[in-house]
Tab-separated table of C-alpha atoms in Angstrom:
chain	number	residue	atom	x	y	z
V	110	MET	CA	-24.073	-144.376	98.454
V	111	ASN	CA	-25.405	-146.374	95.044
V	112	TYR	CA	-23.529	-145.286	91.860
V	113	SER	CA	-27.129	-144.298	90.760
V	114	VAL	CA	-26.928	-141.521	93.311
V	115	LEU	CA	-23.197	-140.840	92.650
V	116	VAL	CA	-24.171	-139.497	88.233
V	117	ALA	CA	-27.038	-137.800	90.154
V	118	LEU	CA	-25.229	-135.666	92.649
V	119	LEU	CA	-22.510	-134.395	90.518
V	120	PHE	CA	-24.973	-133.244	87.361
V	121	CYS	CA	-26.871	-130.819	90.388
V	122	TRP	CA	-23.400	-130.412	91.424
V	123	LEU	CA	-22.675	-129.205	87.044
V	124	LEU	CA	-25.766	-127.314	86.915
V	125	ALA	CA	-25.770	-123.609	87.750
V	126	GLY	CA	-28.489	-123.708	90.121
V	127	CYS	CA	-27.220	-126.392	92.515
V	128	THR	CA	-23.474	-124.702	93.720
V	129	PRO	CA	-22.738	-126.609	96.767
V	130	LYS	CA	-23.731	-124.836	100.022
V	131	SER	CA	-20.132	-124.523	101.333
V	132	GLU	CA	-18.673	-122.866	97.813
V	133	PRO	CA	-17.990	-119.608	98.626
V	134	ILE	CA	-20.013	-116.650	97.079
V	135	LEU	CA	-17.153	-113.947	95.818
V	136	ILE	CA	-17.239	-110.192	97.217
V	137	GLY	CA	-14.799	-108.008	95.136
V	138	LEU	CA	-13.554	-104.894	96.553
V	139	ALA	CA	-11.310	-102.553	94.509
V	140	VAL	CA	-9.495	-99.055	96.258
V	141	ASN	CA	-6.460	-97.702	97.317
V	142	LEU	CA	-4.653	-98.639	99.763
V	143	THR	CA	-0.983	-98.017	99.203
V	144	GLY	CA	-1.358	-94.808	96.097
V	145	THR	CA	-2.120	-90.964	97.742
V	146	GLY	CA	-3.971	-91.309	100.052
V	147	GLY	CA	-3.737	-94.882	100.835
V	148	THR	CA	-4.369	-94.670	104.452
V	149	ALA	CA	-8.566	-93.900	103.601
V	150	GLY	CA	-8.185	-97.457	101.599
V	151	GLU	CA	-7.371	-98.865	105.133
V	152	TYR	CA	-10.270	-97.902	106.842
V	153	ILE	CA	-13.109	-99.944	104.044
V	154	ARG	CA	-11.631	-103.003	104.278
V	155	GLU	CA	-11.366	-103.494	107.948
V	156	GLY	CA	-15.131	-102.050	107.986
V	157	ALA	CA	-15.487	-104.558	104.363
V	158	MET	CA	-13.410	-106.932	106.625
V	159	LEU	CA	-15.820	-107.269	109.649
V	160	ALA	CA	-19.561	-107.041	107.629
V	161	VAL	CA	-18.711	-110.524	105.597
V	162	GLU	CA	-17.241	-112.192	109.073
V	163	GLU	CA	-20.409	-110.759	110.017
V	164	VAL	CA	-22.546	-112.519	108.217
V	165	ASN	CA	-20.457	-115.374	107.630
V	166	ARG	CA	-21.236	-115.757	112.067
V	167	ARG	CA	-24.970	-115.717	111.041
V	168	GLY	CA	-24.542	-118.312	108.687
V	169	GLY	CA	-23.564	-116.652	105.267
V	170	VAL	CA	-25.977	-116.759	102.644
V	171	ASN	CA	-28.369	-119.142	102.333
V	172	GLY	CA	-26.140	-121.542	103.790
V	173	ARG	CA	-23.403	-120.205	101.554
V	174	PRO	CA	-20.137	-117.905	102.649
V	175	LEU	CA	-18.700	-114.795	101.806
V	176	LYS	CA	-15.419	-114.389	100.735
V	177	LEU	CA	-14.089	-111.208	100.430
V	178	LEU	CA	-10.885	-110.619	97.288
V	179	VAL	CA	-9.004	-107.549	97.858
V	180	ARG	CA	-7.325	-105.741	95.698
V	181	ASP	CA	-5.099	-103.117	95.078
V	182	ASP	CA	-5.029	-100.002	92.619
V	183	LYS	CA	-3.071	-98.246	93.634
V	184	ASN	CA	-5.101	-95.014	92.963
V	185	SER	CA	-3.435	-95.701	88.830
V	186	ALA	CA	-4.715	-95.981	86.496
V	187	GLU	CA	-2.747	-99.505	84.795
V	188	GLY	CA	-3.233	-100.299	89.044
V	189	ILE	CA	-7.622	-100.457	88.562
V	190	ARG	CA	-7.373	-101.936	84.882
V	191	GLN	CA	-4.939	-104.759	86.917
V	192	ALA	CA	-7.707	-105.347	90.372
V	193	ASP	CA	-10.849	-104.992	88.236
V	194	GLN	CA	-9.141	-107.612	85.760
V	195	GLU	CA	-7.980	-110.152	88.672
V	196	LEU	CA	-11.029	-110.201	90.230
V	197	MET	CA	-13.814	-110.643	87.446
V	198	GLN	CA	-11.259	-113.747	86.501
V	199	GLU	CA	-10.980	-115.147	89.528
V	200	GLY	CA	-15.521	-114.336	89.247
V	201	VAL	CA	-16.569	-112.625	91.625
V	202	VAL	CA	-19.911	-111.349	91.572
V	203	ALA	CA	-19.929	-107.675	92.468
V	204	ILE	CA	-16.453	-105.283	93.622
V	205	ILE	CA	-16.774	-103.192	95.824
V	206	GLY	CA	-14.775	-100.167	93.886
V	207	HIS	CA	-13.332	-97.456	93.181
V	208	SER	CA	-11.583	-95.383	96.712
V	209	TYR	CA	-12.051	-91.709	94.390
V	210	SER	CA	-14.897	-90.900	91.907
V	211	ASP	CA	-11.880	-90.139	89.274
V	212	SER	CA	-11.055	-94.168	89.995
V	213	THR	CA	-14.357	-95.395	89.801
V	214	LEU	CA	-14.751	-92.822	86.165
V	215	GLN	CA	-11.504	-95.171	84.802
V	216	ALA	CA	-13.467	-98.907	86.417
V	217	TYR	CA	-16.816	-98.635	84.983
V	218	PRO	CA	-15.781	-99.138	81.433
V	219	GLN	CA	-13.736	-102.520	81.785
V	220	VAL	CA	-16.706	-103.643	84.065
V	221	MET	CA	-19.480	-102.934	82.251
V	222	ALA	CA	-18.119	-104.806	79.179
V	223	ASN	CA	-18.014	-107.911	81.273
V	224	GLY	CA	-21.067	-107.923	81.375
V	225	LYS	CA	-21.058	-110.888	84.253
V	226	THR	CA	-20.256	-107.959	86.971
V	227	LEU	CA	-22.579	-105.861	89.104
V	228	LEU	CA	-20.568	-102.420	90.269
V	229	ILE	CA	-21.367	-100.707	93.335
V	230	THR	CA	-19.824	-98.174	95.736
V	231	GLY	CA	-20.299	-95.741	98.524
V	232	TYR	CA	-17.767	-93.787	97.114
V	233	THR	CA	-18.269	-91.705	93.848
V	234	ALA	CA	-20.781	-88.802	93.720
V	235	THR	CA	-19.950	-88.222	89.793
V	236	ASP	CA	-23.139	-86.915	87.388
V	237	LYS	CA	-21.280	-88.431	84.812
V	238	LEU	CA	-22.707	-92.191	85.484
V	239	THR	CA	-26.321	-91.270	86.886
V	240	GLY	CA	-29.415	-92.371	85.710
V	241	ARG	CA	-27.761	-94.459	83.288
V	242	ASP	CA	-29.916	-98.366	83.625
V	243	ASP	CA	-26.496	-100.934	83.758
V	244	LEU	CA	-24.486	-102.854	86.566
V	245	PHE	CA	-23.644	-99.567	88.221
V	246	PHE	CA	-25.035	-99.398	91.528
V	247	ARG	CA	-23.727	-96.675	94.524
V	248	THR	CA	-24.970	-95.823	98.505
V	249	SER	CA	-23.919	-92.058	97.763
V	250	VAL	CA	-25.201	-89.619	97.102
V	251	SER	CA	-24.683	-87.320	93.797
V	252	SER	CA	-22.210	-84.128	93.300
V	253	SER	CA	-25.391	-82.341	91.884
V	254	SER	CA	-26.599	-83.257	95.725
V	255	TYR	CA	-23.734	-81.852	96.506
V	256	SER	CA	-23.730	-79.411	95.220
V	257	ALA	CA	-26.820	-78.370	96.851
V	258	ALA	CA	-26.193	-78.343	99.695
V	259	THR	CA	-23.118	-75.913	99.144
V	260	VAL	CA	-25.689	-73.737	98.381
V	261	ARG	CA	-28.540	-73.939	100.673
V	262	LEU	CA	-25.401	-73.424	103.359
V	263	LEU	CA	-24.278	-70.685	102.453
V	264	ASN	CA	-27.538	-68.428	100.813
V	265	ARG	CA	-28.592	-70.183	105.236
V	266	ARG	CA	-25.233	-68.684	106.446
V	267	GLY	CA	-24.890	-66.159	104.446
V	268	ILE	CA	-22.005	-65.628	102.839
V	269	ARG	CA	-22.026	-63.571	99.575
V	270	SER	CA	-18.047	-65.210	98.452
V	271	ILE	CA	-16.515	-68.705	98.273
V	272	THR	CA	-13.265	-69.794	96.685
V	273	LEU	CA	-12.843	-73.780	96.098
V	274	LEU	CA	-9.257	-74.899	96.339
V	275	GLN	CA	-9.832	-78.121	93.952
V	276	ASP	CA	-8.122	-80.874	94.429
V	277	ARG	CA	-6.979	-83.292	91.395
V	278	VAL	CA	-6.221	-86.279	92.692
V	279	ASN	CA	-9.710	-86.670	92.342
V	280	PHE	CA	-10.648	-84.100	89.876
V	281	SER	CA	-14.192	-84.814	88.673
V	282	PHE	CA	-15.985	-84.560	92.634
V	283	SER	CA	-14.442	-81.041	93.147
V	284	GLU	CA	-14.895	-80.328	89.701
V	285	GLU	CA	-18.355	-80.841	89.748
V	286	ILE	CA	-19.089	-79.673	92.742
V	287	THR	CA	-17.463	-75.775	91.456
V	288	ALA	CA	-19.489	-76.400	88.056
V	289	GLY	CA	-22.608	-77.025	90.592
V	290	VAL	CA	-22.119	-74.397	93.283
V	291	ARG	CA	-21.303	-71.908	90.158
V	292	GLN	CA	-24.603	-72.674	88.772
V	293	ARG	CA	-26.894	-71.910	92.292
V	294	PHE	CA	-24.715	-69.510	93.889
V	295	ASP	CA	-25.398	-65.695	92.983
V	296	GLY	CA	-22.328	-64.791	94.807
V	297	ALA	CA	-18.894	-64.347	93.579
V	298	VAL	CA	-17.151	-68.155	93.298
V	299	SER	CA	-13.522	-68.345	92.253
V	300	VAL	CA	-11.455	-71.315	91.845
V	301	VAL	CA	-7.910	-72.310	93.108
V	302	THR	CA	-5.628	-76.230	92.180
V	303	THR	CA	-3.900	-77.982	93.766
V	304	ASP	CA	-2.164	-81.584	93.718
V	305	SER	CA	-2.271	-83.595	95.752
V	306	ARG	CA	-0.241	-86.585	95.168
V	307	GLY	CA	3.199	-83.391	94.290
V	308	GLU	CA	5.391	-80.754	95.998
V	309	VAL	CA	1.959	-78.166	96.648
V	310	ASN	CA	3.381	-74.493	96.736
V	311	TRP	CA	1.181	-73.645	99.955
V	312	ASP	CA	2.775	-69.860	100.248
V	313	SER	CA	0.843	-69.489	96.972
V	314	VAL	CA	-2.015	-71.595	97.589
V	315	VAL	CA	-3.161	-69.448	101.039
V	316	ARG	CA	-2.171	-65.674	98.900
V	317	GLN	CA	-4.257	-66.723	95.657
V	318	ILE	CA	-6.858	-67.705	98.525
V	319	GLN	CA	-6.005	-64.838	100.090
V	320	ARG	CA	-6.529	-62.149	96.880
V	321	GLN	CA	-9.830	-63.809	96.392
V	322	LYS	CA	-10.905	-62.222	100.589
V	323	PRO	CA	-14.293	-65.015	100.337
V	324	GLY	CA	-16.956	-65.244	102.494
V	325	ALA	CA	-15.537	-69.757	103.645
V	326	VAL	CA	-12.436	-71.572	101.356
V	327	PHE	CA	-13.902	-74.868	100.117
V	328	LEU	CA	-11.349	-77.804	100.875
V	329	LEU	CA	-12.130	-80.464	97.851
V	330	THR	CA	-9.362	-82.383	98.779
V	331	GLU	CA	-8.453	-84.715	100.617
V	332	VAL	CA	-8.106	-85.813	104.125
V	333	ALA	CA	-3.781	-84.598	104.834
V	334	THR	CA	-4.009	-81.693	102.084
V	335	SER	CA	-7.587	-80.618	104.059
V	336	GLY	CA	-5.937	-80.545	107.480
V	337	ILE	CA	-2.775	-78.470	106.027
V	338	ALA	CA	-4.560	-76.116	104.275
V	339	ALA	CA	-6.470	-75.083	107.340
V	340	GLN	CA	-3.258	-75.521	108.595
V	341	LYS	CA	-2.323	-72.760	106.736
V	342	LEU	CA	-4.926	-70.521	106.208
V	343	ARG	CA	-5.226	-70.117	109.409
V	344	SER	CA	-1.778	-69.534	110.113
V	345	ALA	CA	-2.135	-66.467	107.166
V	346	GLY	CA	-4.862	-64.826	109.047
V	347	TYR	CA	-8.074	-66.487	107.685
V	348	GLN	CA	-10.924	-65.943	109.383
V	349	GLY	CA	-13.668	-67.148	107.637
V	350	ASP	CA	-15.668	-69.746	107.343
V	351	LEU	CA	-13.727	-73.285	106.579
V	352	LEU	CA	-15.399	-76.344	104.608
V	353	ALA	CA	-14.761	-79.680	103.440
V	354	THR	CA	-16.544	-82.789	101.829
V	355	LEU	CA	-17.124	-86.476	103.361
V	356	TRP	CA	-13.425	-87.141	101.525
V	357	ALA	CA	-11.914	-85.706	105.781
V	358	GLN	CA	-14.740	-87.044	107.715
V	359	THR	CA	-12.125	-89.052	109.641
V	360	PRO	CA	-9.913	-88.829	111.905
V	361	ASP	CA	-6.560	-88.296	110.395
V	362	LEU	CA	-8.578	-84.362	109.703
V	363	ILE	CA	-8.006	-83.435	113.156
V	364	ARG	CA	-4.064	-85.540	113.509
V	365	PHE	CA	-3.650	-83.003	110.409
V	366	GLY	CA	-4.402	-80.331	110.703
V	367	GLY	CA	-5.027	-80.161	115.006
V	368	ALA	CA	-6.789	-77.170	116.113
V	369	ALA	CA	-7.005	-75.254	112.550
V	370	VAL	CA	-10.254	-77.373	112.453
V	371	GLU	CA	-12.566	-76.209	115.287
V	372	GLY	CA	-15.270	-75.157	113.425
V	373	LEU	CA	-14.679	-76.351	109.838
V	374	THR	CA	-17.774	-77.987	108.647
V	375	ILE	CA	-17.889	-80.841	106.936
V	376	LEU	CA	-21.054	-81.411	103.766
V	377	THR	CA	-22.266	-85.316	104.327
V	378	PHE	CA	-24.274	-88.228	104.960
V	379	ILE	CA	-22.903	-89.700	107.400
V	380	GLU	CA	-23.287	-89.354	110.277
V	381	PRO	CA	-20.740	-89.216	113.294
V	382	ASP	CA	-23.125	-89.396	116.065
V	383	ASN	CA	-25.332	-92.646	114.846
V	384	PRO	CA	-28.145	-93.260	118.023
V	385	ARG	CA	-28.975	-95.795	115.920
V	386	PRO	CA	-28.769	-99.415	118.885
V	387	ALA	CA	-26.940	-101.137	115.216
V	388	TYR	CA	-24.441	-98.671	114.592
V	389	ARG	CA	-23.634	-98.539	117.988
V	390	ALA	CA	-22.386	-102.375	118.239
V	391	PHE	CA	-21.081	-102.115	114.734
V	392	ALA	CA	-19.141	-99.175	116.452
V	393	ALA	CA	-17.959	-100.888	119.210
V	394	THR	CA	-16.723	-103.886	116.916
V	395	ILE	CA	-14.488	-101.462	115.373
V	396	GLU	CA	-12.904	-100.342	118.716
V	397	LYS	CA	-12.011	-103.112	119.887
V	398	ARG	CA	-11.102	-105.090	116.823
V	399	PHE	CA	-8.235	-102.831	115.170
V	400	ASN	CA	-8.419	-100.564	117.781
V	401	LYS	CA	-9.641	-97.175	116.528
V	402	ALA	CA	-12.707	-95.965	115.988
V	403	ALA	CA	-14.970	-95.869	113.406
V	404	THR	CA	-14.927	-93.954	110.064
V	405	ALA	CA	-16.923	-92.373	107.510
V	406	ARG	CA	-14.881	-94.891	105.417
V	407	THR	CA	-16.288	-98.015	107.885
V	408	ASP	CA	-18.793	-97.363	107.893
V	409	ARG	CA	-20.101	-97.628	103.563
V	410	ALA	CA	-17.674	-100.340	103.749
V	411	TYR	CA	-19.849	-102.092	105.877
V	412	GLU	CA	-23.318	-101.492	105.266
V	413	LEU	CA	-22.350	-101.812	101.046
V	414	ILE	CA	-21.601	-105.946	102.179
V	415	THR	CA	-24.445	-105.968	104.591
V	416	ILE	CA	-26.735	-104.493	101.327
V	417	LEU	CA	-25.014	-107.574	98.757
V	418	ALA	CA	-25.255	-110.008	101.563
V	419	GLU	CA	-28.922	-108.484	101.317
V	420	ALA	CA	-29.636	-108.676	98.162
V	421	LEU	CA	-27.969	-112.258	98.073
V	422	GLY	CA	-29.987	-113.588	99.578
V	423	ARG	CA	-32.903	-112.212	98.064
V	424	ALA	CA	-31.683	-113.114	94.103
V	425	PRO	CA	-32.831	-117.011	93.295
V	426	ALA	CA	-29.723	-117.216	90.804
V	427	HIS	CA	-26.300	-115.920	92.049
V	428	THR	CA	-25.073	-113.874	88.653
V	429	ALA	CA	-24.958	-109.840	88.494
V	430	ALA	CA	-28.572	-109.580	86.376
V	431	GLU	CA	-30.273	-111.250	89.485
V	432	LEU	CA	-28.341	-109.309	91.983
V	433	LYS	CA	-29.051	-106.267	90.361
V	434	ALA	CA	-33.101	-107.208	90.211
V	435	ALA	CA	-33.144	-107.544	94.425
V	436	LEU	CA	-31.296	-104.480	94.469
V	437	LEU	CA	-33.410	-102.302	92.844
V	438	ARG	CA	-36.628	-104.613	94.473
V	439	GLU	CA	-36.854	-103.739	97.462
V	440	PRO	CA	-35.099	-100.028	99.756
V	441	PHE	CA	-33.141	-101.852	102.459
V	442	GLU	CA	-32.604	-100.759	106.729
V	443	THR	CA	-29.390	-100.496	107.686
V	444	LEU	CA	-26.660	-99.407	110.222
V	445	MET	CA	-26.899	-95.822	108.682
V	446	GLY	CA	-31.003	-95.736	108.017
V	447	THR	CA	-32.493	-96.160	105.171
V	448	VAL	CA	-31.418	-97.475	101.117
V	449	ARG	CA	-34.001	-97.174	98.638
V	450	PHE	CA	-31.794	-97.706	94.875
V	451	ASP	CA	-34.006	-95.300	91.803
V	452	ARG	CA	-34.169	-97.294	88.727
V	453	PHE	CA	-30.716	-96.653	87.632
V	454	GLY	CA	-28.314	-97.984	90.787
V	455	ASP	CA	-28.860	-94.087	92.674
V	456	VAL	CA	-30.082	-92.742	95.820
V	457	GLU	CA	-31.563	-90.296	97.307
V	458	ARG	CA	-29.964	-89.519	101.546
V	459	PRO	CA	-29.135	-86.478	103.747
V	460	VAL	CA	-26.383	-84.223	103.479
V	461	PHE	CA	-25.405	-83.285	106.586
V	462	GLU	CA	-23.889	-80.539	108.371
V	463	VAL	CA	-20.924	-81.811	110.080
V	464	ARG	CA	-18.764	-79.705	112.506
V	465	VAL	CA	-15.053	-80.494	114.323
V	466	ALA	CA	-15.551	-79.114	118.208
V	467	ASP	CA	-13.539	-79.665	120.825
V	468	GLY	CA	-11.323	-81.839	119.089
V	469	ARG	CA	-13.954	-84.171	117.673
V	470	PHE	CA	-17.157	-84.059	114.776
V	471	ALA	CA	-20.641	-83.442	116.088
V	472	ASN	CA	-23.560	-82.513	113.954
V	473	GLY	CA	-26.096	-79.728	112.573
V	474	GLY	CA	-28.502	-81.504	111.706
V	475	GLU	CA	-28.966	-81.940	107.654
V	476	ILE	CA	-29.030	-79.250	105.120
V	477	LYS	CA	-32.351	-78.130	104.369
């Protein structure tokens, strides 16, 4: 190869549009792995890892492999700041994060100020980020969608009173759902608050709930707290309906709650018995690879990576701005159905009634 050809190649590689095919596209994953509720982050990491491996096995994105950079946000303000800062300094085009609405709200200003990184999540429902024309996208439904579905379910069951058990670990999520239920429900609404980051006085929590004599208790709590709350309430003789969110939609709910969670209803946009062939293959691979069943968190992480990979393949350049345009351009067919972003990067998806029956999650259908 002569000197002029070498110079031409070097000049091309220096241009943004001439990136060598072998150079990886960097995607960040910032989730809680060691703080309170860190098990959830492990499920997320496993789903993302598997998706990246499969994308790369099929040839990557237009010949370029994906590289997943994982950071532990430790479910703390400083951990979130540090995790995102490190990923942006590494040059990731997108960050998948974070594990909770509260965490994403803390991350949002820093990532948006950067202006070069897209923030995308399947784990943030807060209405505070709805309807913004920015670099934030999500595949999860909003708090208002959950509130509306909750009230439809209560009305359908003829329940006239509800107590919501809020967990301060993800307070914006639980507070927004509570506000939405208050606004829409014409029955009695009461609230009891706890904090799973410390010692929970379960005797006091149960007494407060029992005093209200609610027809249903909505556990707006992380999975271990939800399982323990169910045990404490049933042991105290509570016979009303127990509800929970997809925050509790993992096998850990049954591990912590045992027989007490039988009949509990989860409001979720994740179908537990998804019949799609792509999902069945994914679930089988997760079980074989990690020796555990796929969960709602694994599913969402896998879906997020596949959406990003497809959008990157559509984008003329791998920048946050071009990625945003590609995400908005067309819908995505995923293992969980069609995902279509509106012009603000938000989605509408059906909310399902999922019940614990015989130690497993059973889909009771869409809550209409």
